[in-house]
Amino acid sequence: LQRGRLQEAERAMLQAFRLRKFQKLEDLQYSYYTLGMLRLAQGDARSASGLLDQSIARASVAPGTLPLWRVYYERGRARMADDQVADALSDFQKSLDAAKSLRLEILPADSVWINTGVDQSRVSAALVQAAAKRYAQTGDSAYARLAFEVFEDSRAASLRALIFSAAEWRRRVPMAYW
């Protein structure tokens, strides 16, 4: 899928789906997620959204290690592609909230923080875009305000990341960690 070889990806993903489905494996949410990503790459936003709905539903029944923020983010992308801006905005907000919560629970190592910062930035940018589009559709200034607040919060997070160097986070970690 990452290399753009969609037919090969589809064969592999469908096989993984069949194995998970017929073996009644708990991680079926991954198959719904990857198939949703595939359908989005194929330009079928509506099917992508439906598959991602299934991934979210499965996660509530049998939580796995797939971060829920990723699924909401991808479903938001699918909904934006299908011009369902209000629903996409809601998904991006859920994704950002979940990503922020997850960031509080992760190992405070530079590589992990950088990756989660990049991911959180991507979600913030998508939310700003959806809020701006929603403002253009409705003229409701609450959407413009939301876009501004999310953008500024993202900038502030970037500044905090620069301020707290590697030595700083080591000082902030409680002794129980070491």
C-alpha positions in Angstrom: 0.0 0.0 0.0 2.8 2.4 0.9 4.5 1.7 -2.4 1.3 2.3 -4.4 1.0 -1.3 -5.5 -2.7 -1.4 -4.7 -3.7 -4.7 -6.4 -1.0 -6.6 -4.5 -1.9 -4.8 -1.3 -5.5 -5.7 -1.8 -4.8 -9.4 -2.3 -2.7 -9.5 0.9 -5.1 -7.5 2.9 -8.1 -9.6 1.9 -6.2 -12.7 2.8 -5.4 -11.3 6.2 -9.0 -10.3 6.6 -10.2 -13.8 5.8 -7.7 -15.4 8.2 -8.7 -13.1 11.0 -12.5 -13.4 10.3 -12.6 -17.2 9.9 -10.2 -17.9 12.7 -12.2 -15.5 14.9 -9.1 -13.6 15.9 -9.5 -10.5 18.1 -7.4 -8.2 16.0 -10.0 -8.0 13.1 -10.0 -4.2 13.6 -6.6 -4.1 11.9 -8.0 -5.6 8.8 -10.9 -3.2 8.7 -8.4 -0.4 9.2 -6.0 -1.5 6.5 -8.8 -2.2 4.0 -10.2 1.3 4.8 -6.8 2.8 4.0 -6.7 0.8 0.8 -10.2 1.9 -0.3 -9.2 5.5 0.4 -6.1 5.1 -1.7 -8.3 3.7 -4.5 -10.5 6.8 -4.3 -13.5 5.1 -2.8 -14.0 7.4 0.2 -17.5 6.0 1.1 -16.3 2.4 1.4 -13.2 3.6 3.3 -15.4 5.4 5.8 -17.6 2.3 6.3 -14.6 0.0 6.9 -13.1 2.5 9.3 -16.5 2.6 11.1 -16.1 -1.2 11.5 -12.5 -0.8 12.9 -13.8 1.7 15.5 -16.7 -0.6 16.5 -14.3 -3.5 16.8 -11.9 -1.5 19.0 -14.7 -0.8 21.5 -15.4 -4.5 21.8 -11.9 -5.9 21.7 -9.3 -3.1 22.2 -5.9 -3.8 20.6 -2.7 -1.9 20.1 -3.9 0.1 17.1 -4.1 3.7 18.3 -7.7 4.8 18.0 -6.5 8.3 17.0 -5.2 6.9 13.8 -8.5 5.3 12.8 -10.4 8.6 13.6 -7.8 10.5 11.6 -8.2 8.2 8.5 -11.9 8.2 8.8 -11.8 12.0 8.9 -9.7 12.0 5.7 -12.2 9.7 4.1 -15.1 11.9 5.1 -13.3 15.0 3.8 -12.8 13.2 0.5 -16.5 12.5 0.4 -17.3 16.2 1.3 -18.7 15.3 4.7 -16.9 18.2 6.3 -18.9 18.4 9.6 -18.4 14.6 10.2 -14.7 14.9 9.2 -14.2 17.8 11.7 -15.7 15.7 14.5 -13.4 12.8 13.6 -10.3 15.1 13.5 -11.3 16.5 17.0 -11.6 13.0 18.4 -8.3 12.0 16.8 -6.5 15.0 18.2 -7.9 14.5 21.7 -6.9 10.8 21.6 -3.4 11.6 20.3 -2.9 14.2 23.1 -4.0 11.7 25.7 -1.7 9.0 24.3 1.2 11.4 24.2 0.9 11.7 28.0 1.3 8.0 28.4 4.3 7.4 26.1 8.0 7.0 26.9 9.6 10.4 27.1 12.4 9.5 24.7 13.3 12.0 21.9 12.6 9.6 19.0 9.1 8.7 20.4 8.3 12.3 21.2 9.3 13.5 17.8 7.2 10.9 16.0 4.2 11.6 18.1 4.7 15.3 17.6 4.7 14.8 13.8 1.6 12.7 14.0 -0.2 15.3 16.3 0.9 18.0 13.9 -0.7 16.2 10.9 -3.9 15.7 12.8 -3.9 19.4 13.8 -3.4 20.5 10.3 -6.3 18.3 9.0 -8.5 19.7 11.8 -7.6 23.3 10.9 -8.3 22.6 7.2 -11.7 21.0 8.0 -12.6 23.9 10.4 -11.7 26.5 7.8 -13.7 24.7 5.1 -16.7 24.4 7.5 -16.4 28.2 8.2 -16.4 28.8 4.4 -19.5 26.7 4.1 -21.5 28.1 7.0 -20.0 31.5 7.9 -20.1 30.5 11.5 -17.2 32.3 13.3 -17.0 29.4 15.8 -15.2 27.3 13.1 -12.7 30.1 12.4 -12.1 30.4 16.1 -11.6 26.6 16.4 -9.1 26.7 13.5 -7.2 29.5 15.1 -7.1 27.8 18.5 -6.0 24.5 17.1 -3.3 26.1 15.0 -1.9 28.1 17.9 -2.1 25.1 20.2 0.0 23.1 17.7 2.5 26.0 17.5 2.7 26.1 21.3 3.4 22.4 21.5 6.2 22.8 19.0 7.7 25.5 21.1 7.5 23.5 24.2 9.2 20.6 22.4 12.1 22.9 21.6 12.3 24.3 25.1 12.4 21.0 26.9 15.6 19.4 25.7 16.7 15.8 26.3 18.4 16.8 29.6 15.2 18.6 30.7 12.9 15.6 30.3 15.3 13.5 32.2 15.1 15.9 35.2 11.3 15.8 35.0 10.9 12.0 35.0 10.1 10.8 38.6 12.7 8.6 40.4 10.4 5.6 40.2 10.9 5.7 36.4 14.7 5.1 36.8 
